[in-house]
């Protein structure tokens, strides 16, 4: 699922959908680390879940960054073509919102890494 840049509502909806994985991160690691009565390779399971999570996070960040870059170029074009200040201001507000989403991604990644280390740290060499 790619992050759409043209409509801020759709942009936010898609991000919410893509972030569901992060919301369930504790559940995913608990599921991967079944009770001791099951014979599983905990390190491999942890690495698998972590790899999937990292891949989704990277997809979101690159999608957001693409939108930030695209909108930044649009604003420059608008300024060069003499668009109204109101129109430029609206686009700049949208750009700022998208940039804040990059900060949110940093926080989500930090939280997920913390859970990963808490749940899987002892199983990693």
Tab-separated table of N, CA, C and O in Angstrom:
chain	number	residue	atom	x	y	z
A	1	UNK	N	0.866	-1.173	0.000
A	1	UNK	CA	0.000	0.000	0.000
A	1	UNK	C	0.908	1.230	0.000
A	1	UNK	O	1.741	1.395	0.859
A	2	UNK	N	0.746	2.081	-0.978
A	2	UNK	CA	1.577	3.282	-1.053
A	2	UNK	C	0.870	4.454	-0.372
A	2	UNK	O	-0.346	4.476	-0.238
A	3	UNK	N	1.671	5.403	0.051
A	3	UNK	CA	1.153	6.584	0.741
A	3	UNK	C	0.783	7.631	-0.306
A	3	UNK	O	1.646	8.093	-1.043
A	4	UNK	N	-0.508	7.999	-0.390
A	4	UNK	CA	-0.934	8.999	-1.375
A	4	UNK	C	-0.565	10.411	-0.917
A	4	UNK	O	-0.674	10.730	0.265
A	5	UNK	N	-0.157	11.243	-1.836
A	5	UNK	CA	0.296	12.588	-1.484
A	5	UNK	C	-0.724	13.673	-1.790
A	5	UNK	O	-0.669	14.742	-1.183
A	6	UNK	N	-1.632	13.449	-2.694
A	6	UNK	CA	-2.514	14.501	-3.182
A	6	UNK	C	-3.621	14.927	-2.238
A	6	UNK	O	-4.060	16.069	-2.266
A	7	UNK	N	-4.082	14.044	-1.382
A	7	UNK	CA	-5.212	14.325	-0.496
A	7	UNK	C	-4.786	14.035	0.937
A	7	UNK	O	-4.495	12.885	1.281
A	8	UNK	N	-4.763	15.058	1.781
A	8	UNK	CA	-4.258	14.905	3.143
A	8	UNK	C	-5.100	13.922	3.949
A	8	UNK	O	-4.582	13.175	4.775
A	9	UNK	N	-6.407	13.885	3.712
A	9	UNK	CA	-7.257	12.935	4.449
A	9	UNK	C	-6.894	11.500	4.086
A	9	UNK	O	-6.814	10.636	4.952
A	10	UNK	N	-6.702	11.269	2.810
A	10	UNK	CA	-6.319	9.928	2.363
A	10	UNK	C	-4.916	9.578	2.859
A	10	UNK	O	-4.641	8.449	3.258
A	11	UNK	N	-4.020	10.547	2.852
A	11	UNK	CA	-2.666	10.387	3.380
A	11	UNK	C	-2.731	9.895	4.825
A	11	UNK	O	-2.093	8.905	5.192
A	12	UNK	N	-3.535	10.573	5.648
A	12	UNK	CA	-3.652	10.213	7.066
A	12	UNK	C	-4.342	8.858	7.239
A	12	UNK	O	-3.954	8.062	8.094
A	13	UNK	N	-5.343	8.560	6.428
A	13	UNK	CA	-6.045	7.282	6.522
A	13	UNK	C	-5.105	6.121	6.227
A	13	UNK	O	-5.066	5.123	6.942
A	14	UNK	N	-4.314	6.267	5.175
A	14	UNK	CA	-3.376	5.208	4.800
A	14	UNK	C	-2.316	5.034	5.884
A	14	UNK	O	-1.963	3.899	6.236
A	15	UNK	N	-1.823	6.128	6.442
A	15	UNK	CA	-0.839	6.008	7.525
A	15	UNK	C	-1.431	5.279	8.724
A	15	UNK	O	-0.774	4.430	9.329
A	16	UNK	N	-2.671	5.610	9.083
A	16	UNK	CA	-3.321	4.904	10.202
A	16	UNK	C	-3.384	3.410	9.921
A	16	UNK	O	-3.116	2.586	10.803
A	17	UNK	N	-3.717	3.073	8.701
A	17	UNK	CA	-3.819	1.660	8.316
A	17	UNK	C	-2.445	0.981	8.400
A	17	UNK	O	-2.326	-0.117	8.930
A	18	UNK	N	-1.432	1.647	7.886
A	18	UNK	CA	-0.082	1.080	7.903
A	18	UNK	C	0.499	1.010	9.313
A	18	UNK	O	1.364	0.187	9.586
A	19	UNK	N	0.033	1.844	10.207
A	19	UNK	CA	0.547	1.868	11.583
A	19	UNK	C	-0.104	0.826	12.486
A	19	UNK	O	0.325	0.646	13.615
A	20	UNK	N	-1.106	0.150	11.997
A	20	UNK	CA	-1.748	-0.884	12.813
A	20	UNK	C	-0.753	-1.948	13.236
A	20	UNK	O	-0.862	-2.524	14.310
A	21	UNK	N	0.223	-2.221	12.395
A	21	UNK	CA	1.248	-3.206	12.725
A	21	UNK	C	2.005	-2.770	13.980
A	21	UNK	O	2.255	-3.578	14.875
A	22	UNK	N	2.347	-1.505	14.056
A	22	UNK	CA	3.061	-1.000	15.228
A	22	UNK	C	2.182	-1.059	16.471
A	22	UNK	O	2.678	-1.308	17.564
A	23	UNK	N	0.897	-0.838	16.296
A	23	UNK	CA	-0.023	-0.902	17.432
A	23	UNK	C	-0.073	-2.304	18.020
A	23	UNK	O	-0.329	-2.478	19.207
A	24	UNK	N	0.162	-3.296	17.191
A	24	UNK	CA	0.075	-4.691	17.628
A	24	UNK	C	1.435	-5.326	17.888
A	24	UNK	O	1.541	-6.540	18.016
A	25	UNK	N	2.469	-4.502	18.011
A	25	UNK	CA	3.829	-5.027	18.092
A	25	UNK	C	4.021	-5.935	19.309
A	25	UNK	O	4.637	-7.000	19.208
A	26	UNK	N	3.490	-5.561	20.460
A	26	UNK	CA	3.653	-6.424	21.638
A	26	UNK	C	2.983	-7.767	21.405
A	26	UNK	O	3.531	-8.814	21.758
A	27	UNK	N	1.807	-7.719	20.826
A	27	UNK	CA	1.094	-8.961	20.527
A	27	UNK	C	1.903	-9.834	19.569
A	27	UNK	O	1.988	-11.053	19.747
A	28	UNK	N	2.497	-9.224	18.571
A	28	UNK	CA	3.272	-9.982	17.592
A	28	UNK	C	4.466	-10.675	18.253
A	28	UNK	O	4.748	-11.833	17.974
A	29	UNK	N	5.165	-9.954	19.124
A	29	UNK	CA	6.317	-10.563	19.777
A	29	UNK	C	5.880	-11.627	20.776
A	29	UNK	O	6.525	-12.672	20.894
A	30	UNK	N	4.791	-11.388	21.492
A	30	UNK	CA	4.285	-12.411	22.410
A	30	UNK	C	3.881	-13.670	21.643
A	30	UNK	O	4.111	-14.781	22.103
A	31	UNK	N	3.262	-13.481	20.501
A	31	UNK	CA	2.842	-14.604	19.669
A	31	UNK	C	4.064	-15.366	19.156
A	31	UNK	O	4.064	-16.595	19.105
A	32	UNK	N	5.100	-14.634	18.789
A	32	UNK	CA	6.321	-15.264	18.281
A	32	UNK	C	7.038	-16.038	19.382
A	32	UNK	O	7.660	-17.064	19.130
A	33	UNK	N	6.939	-15.542	20.605
A	33	UNK	CA	7.615	-16.179	21.736
A	33	UNK	C	6.623	-17.014	22.532
A	33	UNK	O	6.242	-16.673	23.635
A	34	UNK	N	6.228	-18.109	21.944
A	34	UNK	CA	5.263	-18.995	22.591
A	34	UNK	C	5.825	-19.488	23.913
A	34	UNK	O	7.002	-19.342	24.197
A	35	UNK	N	5.011	-20.065	24.715
A	35	UNK	CA	5.457	-20.546	26.025
A	35	UNK	C	6.577	-21.564	25.887
A	35	UNK	O	6.790	-22.152	24.828
A	36	UNK	N	7.259	-21.783	26.964
A	36	UNK	CA	8.431	-22.666	26.954
A	36	UNK	C	8.078	-24.096	26.571
A	36	UNK	O	8.948	-24.857	26.147
A	37	UNK	N	6.822	-24.507	26.722
A	37	UNK	CA	6.435	-25.875	26.386
A	37	UNK	C	6.482	-26.139	24.880
A	37	UNK	O	6.499	-27.290	24.459
A	38	UNK	N	6.487	-25.099	24.076
A	38	UNK	CA	6.591	-25.260	22.629
A	38	UNK	C	8.054	-25.161	22.229
A	38	UNK	O	8.782	-24.297	22.698
A	39	UNK	N	8.456	-26.050	21.356
A	39	UNK	CA	9.831	-26.026	20.867
A	39	UNK	C	9.915	-25.083	19.669
A	39	UNK	O	9.520	-25.447	18.565
A	40	UNK	N	10.383	-23.877	19.896
A	40	UNK	CA	10.555	-22.929	18.797
A	40	UNK	C	11.905	-22.246	18.930
A	40	UNK	O	12.476	-22.176	20.020
A	41	UNK	N	12.390	-21.760	17.835
A	41	UNK	CA	13.635	-20.993	17.826
A	41	UNK	C	13.257	-19.533	18.084
A	41	UNK	O	12.892	-18.809	17.159
A	42	UNK	N	13.329	-19.131	19.339
A	42	UNK	CA	12.899	-17.788	19.724
A	42	UNK	C	13.683	-16.696	19.011
A	42	UNK	O	13.107	-15.692	18.596
A	43	UNK	N	14.973	-16.887	18.875
A	43	UNK	CA	15.792	-15.868	18.205
A	43	UNK	C	15.347	-15.685	16.761
A	43	UNK	O	15.205	-14.548	16.284
A	44	UNK	N	15.107	-16.780	16.076
A	44	UNK	CA	14.674	-16.696	14.679
A	44	UNK	C	13.298	-16.044	14.573
A	44	UNK	O	13.064	-15.221	13.678
A	45	UNK	N	12.392	-16.416	15.471
A	45	UNK	CA	11.052	-15.821	15.471
A	45	UNK	C	11.131	-14.322	15.727
A	45	UNK	O	10.450	-13.530	15.063
A	46	UNK	N	11.942	-13.920	16.702
A	46	UNK	CA	12.094	-12.491	17.011
A	46	UNK	C	12.655	-11.734	15.815
A	46	UNK	O	12.167	-10.661	15.465
A	47	UNK	N	13.674	-12.300	15.202
A	47	UNK	CA	14.287	-11.635	14.044
A	47	UNK	C	13.299	-11.514	12.893
A	47	UNK	O	13.272	-10.501	12.194
A	48	UNK	N	12.473	-12.533	12.708
A	48	UNK	CA	11.485	-12.510	11.633
A	48	UNK	C	10.474	-11.388	11.855
A	48	UNK	O	10.198	-10.586	10.946
A	49	UNK	N	9.915	-11.320	13.058
A	49	UNK	CA	8.933	-10.272	13.368
A	49	UNK	C	9.585	-8.897	13.266
A	49	UNK	O	9.012	-7.962	12.702
A	50	UNK	N	10.801	-8.774	13.786
A	50	UNK	CA	11.516	-7.494	13.740
A	50	UNK	C	11.781	-7.077	12.301
A	50	UNK	O	11.624	-5.902	11.944
A	51	UNK	N	12.155	-8.024	11.462
A	51	UNK	CA	12.420	-7.730	10.056
A	51	UNK	C	11.158	-7.241	9.345
A	51	UNK	O	11.203	-6.265	8.580
A	52	UNK	N	10.034	-7.909	9.600
A	52	UNK	CA	8.767	-7.493	8.997
A	52	UNK	C	8.374	-6.093	9.470
A	52	UNK	O	7.941	-5.261	8.664
A	53	UNK	N	8.523	-5.854	10.748
A	53	UNK	CA	8.184	-4.551	11.316
A	53	UNK	C	9.061	-3.450	10.727
A	53	UNK	O	8.571	-2.398	10.321
A	54	UNK	N	10.349	-3.716	10.640
A	54	UNK	CA	11.289	-2.739	10.087
A	54	UNK	C	10.969	-2.440	8.625
A	54	UNK	O	11.029	-1.278	8.194
A	55	UNK	N	10.610	-3.464	7.880
A	55	UNK	CA	10.268	-3.271	6.473
A	55	UNK	C	9.055	-2.353	6.328
A	55	UNK	O	9.055	-1.436	5.490
A	56	UNK	N	8.022	-2.583	7.131
A	56	UNK	CA	6.823	-1.746	7.064
A	56	UNK	C	7.141	-0.320	7.495
A	56	UNK	O	6.675	0.644	6.877
A	57	UNK	N	7.956	-0.176	8.528
A	57	UNK	CA	8.341	1.169	8.979
A	57	UNK	C	9.099	1.898	7.878
A	57	UNK	O	8.838	3.081	7.618
A	58	UNK	N	10.010	1.224	7.231
A	58	UNK	CA	10.789	1.849	6.152
A	58	UNK	C	9.895	2.250	4.985
A	58	UNK	O	10.105	3.302	4.370
A	59	UNK	N	8.896	1.418	4.689
A	59	UNK	CA	7.946	1.745	3.626
A	59	UNK	C	7.190	3.023	3.965
A	59	UNK	O	7.018	3.898	3.108
A	60	UNK	N	6.743	3.125	5.200
A	60	UNK	CA	6.007	4.330	5.618
A	60	UNK	C	6.894	5.564	5.543
A	60	UNK	O	6.481	6.600	5.006
A	61	UNK	N	8.096	5.467	6.071
A	61	UNK	CA	9.000	6.626	6.077
A	61	UNK	C	9.314	7.065	4.649
A	61	UNK	O	9.271	8.260	4.345
A	62	UNK	N	9.601	6.115	3.772
A	62	UNK	CA	9.920	6.506	2.391
A	62	UNK	C	8.694	7.102	1.700
A	62	UNK	O	8.825	8.046	0.915
A	63	UNK	N	7.507	6.593	2.007
A	63	UNK	CA	6.287	7.159	1.439
A	63	UNK	C	6.032	8.577	1.918
A	63	UNK	O	5.694	9.468	1.138
A	64	UNK	N	6.212	8.792	3.214
A	64	UNK	CA	6.026	10.138	3.772
A	64	UNK	C	7.068	11.081	3.191
A	64	UNK	O	6.748	12.199	2.783
A	65	UNK	N	8.322	10.628	3.143
A	65	UNK	CA	9.391	11.477	2.609
A	65	UNK	C	9.131	11.827	1.153
A	65	UNK	O	9.369	12.958	0.733
A	66	UNK	N	8.608	10.884	0.391
A	66	UNK	CA	8.256	11.145	-0.997
A	66	UNK	C	7.203	12.253	-1.075
A	66	UNK	O	7.302	13.166	-1.903
A	67	UNK	N	6.188	12.172	-0.206
A	67	UNK	CA	5.140	13.202	-0.198
A	67	UNK	C	5.707	14.560	0.206
A	67	UNK	O	5.346	15.590	-0.374
A	68	UNK	N	6.597	14.562	1.197
A	68	UNK	CA	7.228	15.815	1.631
A	68	UNK	C	8.006	16.431	0.470
A	68	UNK	O	7.891	17.626	0.193
A	69	UNK	N	8.781	15.617	-0.214
A	69	UNK	CA	9.576	16.109	-1.348
A	69	UNK	C	8.684	16.614	-2.479
A	69	UNK	O	8.927	17.683	-3.049
A	70	UNK	N	7.643	15.841	-2.794
A	70	UNK	CA	6.722	16.213	-3.878
A	70	UNK	C	6.020	17.529	-3.566
A	70	UNK	O	5.947	18.426	-4.413
A	71	UNK	N	5.520	17.641	-2.348
A	71	UNK	CA	4.818	18.864	-1.967
A	71	UNK	C	5.773	20.047	-1.880
A	71	UNK	O	5.412	21.170	-2.247
A	72	UNK	N	6.987	19.810	-1.437
A	72	UNK	CA	7.991	20.880	-1.402
A	72	UNK	C	8.260	21.432	-2.796
A	72	UNK	O	8.347	22.654	-2.997
A	73	UNK	N	8.356	20.530	-3.764
A	73	UNK	CA	8.560	20.956	-5.158
A	73	UNK	C	7.340	21.716	-5.682
A	73	UNK	O	7.479	22.709	-6.395
A	74	UNK	N	6.154	21.253	-5.300
A	74	UNK	CA	4.931	21.939	-5.726
A	74	UNK	C	4.895	23.363	-5.176
A	74	UNK	O	4.536	24.306	-5.889
A	75	UNK	N	5.286	23.525	-3.926
A	75	UNK	CA	5.296	24.861	-3.307
A	75	UNK	C	6.295	25.766	-4.019
A	75	UNK	O	5.999	26.937	-4.292
A	76	UNK	N	7.467	25.235	-4.339
A	76	UNK	CA	8.455	26.037	-5.079
A	76	UNK	C	7.899	26.470	-6.431
A	76	UNK	O	8.065	27.622	-6.833
A	77	UNK	N	7.245	25.553	-7.110
A	77	UNK	CA	6.640	25.881	-8.411
A	77	UNK	C	5.563	26.948	-8.257
A	77	UNK	O	5.450	27.857	-9.096
A	78	UNK	N	4.770	26.828	-7.208
A	78	UNK	CA	3.717	27.811	-6.965
A	78	UNK	C	4.316	29.193	-6.726
A	78	UNK	O	3.808	30.197	-7.233
A	79	UNK	N	5.391	29.239	-5.957
A	79	UNK	CA	6.048	30.524	-5.686
A	79	UNK	C	6.607	31.122	-6.966
A	79	UNK	O	6.479	32.324	-7.207
A	80	UNK	N	7.228	30.282	-7.781
A	80	UNK	CA	7.814	30.758	-9.036
A	80	UNK	C	6.758	31.238	-10.026
A	80	UNK	O	7.001	32.162	-10.794
A	81	UNK	N	5.590	30.618	-9.999
A	81	UNK	CA	4.535	30.982	-10.939
A	81	UNK	C	3.659	32.120	-10.420
A	81	UNK	O	2.727	32.548	-11.107
A	82	UNK	N	3.942	32.588	-9.214
A	82	UNK	CA	3.198	33.728	-8.679
A	82	UNK	C	1.836	33.367	-8.106
A	82	UNK	O	0.921	34.193	-8.117
A	83	UNK	N	1.692	32.169	-7.593
A	83	UNK	CA	0.419	31.757	-6.985
A	83	UNK	C	0.135	32.634	-5.763
A	83	UNK	O	1.035	33.252	-5.182
A	84	UNK	N	-1.124	32.673	-5.376
A	84	UNK	CA	-1.512	33.522	-4.246
A	84	UNK	C	-0.876	33.020	-2.947
A	84	UNK	O	-0.622	31.828	-2.779
A	85	UNK	N	-0.617	33.969	-2.060
A	85	UNK	CA	-0.027	33.615	-0.767
A	85	UNK	C	-0.927	32.667	0.023
A	85	UNK	O	-0.434	31.810	0.751
A	86	UNK	N	-2.235	32.831	-0.103
A	86	UNK	CA	-3.167	31.947	0.599
A	86	UNK	C	-3.013	30.502	0.128
A	86	UNK	O	-2.990	29.575	0.937
A	87	UNK	N	-2.923	30.314	-1.164
A	87	UNK	CA	-2.766	28.966	-1.714
A	87	UNK	C	-1.440	28.351	-1.266
A	87	UNK	O	-1.381	27.168	-0.901
A	88	UNK	N	-0.395	29.155	-1.272
A	88	UNK	CA	0.920	28.678	-0.838
A	88	UNK	C	0.890	28.331	0.646
A	88	UNK	O	1.422	27.293	1.068
A	89	UNK	N	0.247	29.163	1.436
A	89	UNK	CA	0.155	28.936	2.879
A	89	UNK	C	-0.583	27.616	3.186
A	89	UNK	O	-0.183	26.869	4.075
A	90	UNK	N	-1.621	27.343	2.444
A	90	UNK	CA	-2.367	26.088	2.630
A	90	UNK	C	-1.456	24.891	2.358
A	90	UNK	O	-1.426	23.923	3.138
A	91	UNK	N	-0.719	24.963	1.278
A	91	UNK	CA	0.190	23.857	0.933
A	91	UNK	C	1.316	23.731	1.958
A	91	UNK	O	1.731	22.621	2.302
A	92	UNK	N	1.798	24.880	2.468
A	92	UNK	CA	2.850	24.822	3.484
A	92	UNK	C	2.343	24.199	4.778
A	92	UNK	O	3.068	23.460	5.449
A	93	UNK	N	1.091	24.472	5.121
A	93	UNK	CA	0.495	23.850	6.312
A	93	UNK	C	0.426	22.333	6.136
A	93	UNK	O	0.723	21.573	7.063
A	94	UNK	N	0.041	21.903	4.956
A	94	UNK	CA	-0.011	20.474	4.659
A	94	UNK	C	1.384	19.856	4.733
A	94	UNK	O	1.573	18.774	5.293
A	95	UNK	N	2.354	20.582	4.192
A	95	UNK	CA	3.738	20.115	4.236
A	95	UNK	C	4.212	19.964	5.677
A	95	UNK	O	4.845	18.970	6.029
A	96	UNK	N	3.900	20.936	6.519
A	96	UNK	CA	4.295	20.861	7.929
A	96	UNK	C	3.653	19.667	8.625
A	96	UNK	O	4.294	18.989	9.435
A	97	UNK	N	2.401	19.385	8.298
A	97	UNK	CA	1.724	18.228	8.868
A	97	UNK	C	2.433	16.936	8.450
A	97	UNK	O	2.652	16.041	9.267
A	98	UNK	N	2.791	16.857	7.193
A	98	UNK	CA	3.496	15.671	6.704
A	98	UNK	C	4.855	15.509	7.385
A	98	UNK	O	5.255	14.399	7.726
A	99	UNK	N	5.544	16.622	7.602
A	99	UNK	CA	6.839	16.566	8.293
A	99	UNK	C	6.669	16.099	9.732
A	99	UNK	O	7.512	15.363	10.257
A	100	UNK	N	5.571	16.503	10.374
A	100	UNK	CA	5.305	16.033	11.741
A	100	UNK	C	5.099	14.520	11.758
A	100	UNK	O	5.440	13.849	12.735
A	101	UNK	N	4.555	13.994	10.685
A	101	UNK	CA	4.368	12.543	10.600
A	101	UNK	C	5.706	11.812	10.562
A	101	UNK	O	5.816	10.684	11.053
A	102	UNK	N	6.732	12.444	10.024
A	102	UNK	CA	8.073	11.848	10.067
A	102	UNK	C	8.558	11.757	11.512
A	102	UNK	O	9.166	10.755	11.914
A	103	UNK	N	8.274	12.788	12.311
A	103	UNK	CA	8.626	12.749	13.733
A	103	UNK	C	7.860	11.648	14.449
A	103	UNK	O	8.410	10.947	15.308
A	104	UNK	N	6.596	11.487	14.103
A	104	UNK	CA	5.785	10.422	14.681
A	104	UNK	C	6.387	9.064	14.345
A	104	UNK	O	6.433	8.168	15.200
A	105	UNK	N	6.871	8.918	13.140
A	105	UNK	CA	7.505	7.660	12.740
A	105	UNK	C	8.734	7.369	13.590
A	105	UNK	O	8.978	6.227	13.968
A	106	UNK	N	9.519	8.403	13.903
A	106	UNK	CA	10.686	8.212	14.771
A	106	UNK	C	10.263	7.686	16.138
A	106	UNK	O	10.896	6.773	16.691
A	107	UNK	N	9.195	8.254	16.692
A	107	UNK	CA	8.700	7.807	17.998
A	107	UNK	C	8.189	6.371	17.938
A	107	UNK	O	8.453	5.566	18.845
A	108	UNK	N	7.454	6.048	16.886
A	108	UNK	CA	6.943	4.686	16.737
A	108	UNK	C	8.082	3.678	16.617
A	108	UNK	O	8.034	2.593	17.208
A	109	UNK	N	9.093	4.040	15.860
A	109	UNK	CA	10.237	3.144	15.691
A	109	UNK	C	10.961	2.937	17.024
A	109	UNK	O	11.318	1.813	17.373
A	110	UNK	N	11.126	4.009	17.761
A	110	UNK	CA	11.781	3.926	19.070
A	110	UNK	C	10.996	3.019	20.018
A	110	UNK	O	11.571	2.168	20.700
A	111	UNK	N	9.688	3.181	20.036
A	111	UNK	CA	8.833	2.365	20.893
A	111	UNK	C	8.891	0.897	20.484
A	111	UNK	O	9.009	0.003	21.335
A	112	UNK	N	8.826	0.633	19.192
A	112	UNK	CA	8.885	-0.746	18.699
A	112	UNK	C	10.226	-1.397	19.024
A	112	UNK	O	10.279	-2.570	19.394
A	113	UNK	N	11.303	-0.642	18.882
A	113	UNK	CA	12.628	-1.171	19.210
A	113	UNK	C	12.724	-1.512	20.702
A	113	UNK	O	13.317	-2.522	21.076
A	114	UNK	N	12.130	-0.678	21.523
A	114	UNK	CA	12.136	-0.924	22.967
A	114	UNK	C	11.401	-2.230	23.275
A	114	UNK	O	11.892	-3.057	24.050
A	115	UNK	N	10.236	-2.415	22.673
A	115	UNK	CA	9.471	-3.651	22.875
A	115	UNK	C	10.270	-4.845	22.362
A	115	UNK	O	10.327	-5.891	23.016
A	116	UNK	N	10.895	-4.692	21.216
A	116	UNK	CA	11.711	-5.763	20.644
A	116	UNK	C	12.805	-6.182	21.618
A	116	UNK	O	12.983	-7.373	21.900
A	117	UNK	N	13.519	-5.221	22.164
A	117	UNK	CA	14.594	-5.544	23.098
A	117	UNK	C	14.064	-6.137	24.401
A	117	UNK	O	14.669	-7.053	24.965
A	118	UNK	N	12.924	-5.626	24.874
A	118	UNK	CA	12.325	-6.171	26.095
A	118	UNK	C	11.897	-7.625	25.905
A	118	UNK	O	12.118	-8.464	26.771
A	119	UNK	N	11.260	-7.908	24.794
A	119	UNK	CA	10.706	-9.244	24.558
A	119	UNK	C	11.743	-10.237	24.038
A	119	UNK	O	11.653	-11.425	24.304
A	120	UNK	N	12.687	-9.729	23.266
A	120	UNK	CA	13.585	-10.635	22.553
A	120	UNK	C	15.045	-10.536	22.967
A	120	UNK	O	15.851	-11.362	22.541
A	121	UNK	N	15.390	-9.549	23.766
A	121	UNK	CA	16.788	-9.324	24.107
A	121	UNK	C	17.509	-10.548	24.629
A	121	UNK	O	18.651	-10.843	24.247
A	122	UNK	N	16.847	-11.315	25.492
A	122	UNK	CA	17.505	-12.473	26.082
A	122	UNK	C	17.660	-13.633	25.095
A	122	UNK	O	18.430	-14.555	25.325
A	123	UNK	N	16.919	-13.600	23.995
A	123	UNK	CA	16.991	-14.674	23.005
A	123	UNK	C	17.999	-14.373	21.890
A	123	UNK	O	18.251	-15.233	21.052
A	124	UNK	N	18.527	-13.166	21.909
A	124	UNK	CA	19.475	-12.781	20.862
A	124	UNK	C	20.904	-12.987	21.367
A	124	UNK	O	21.198	-12.774	22.524
A	125	UNK	N	21.796	-13.389	20.477
A	125	UNK	CA	23.175	-13.641	20.898
A	125	UNK	C	23.959	-12.372	20.992
A	125	UNK	O	23.831	-11.456	20.316
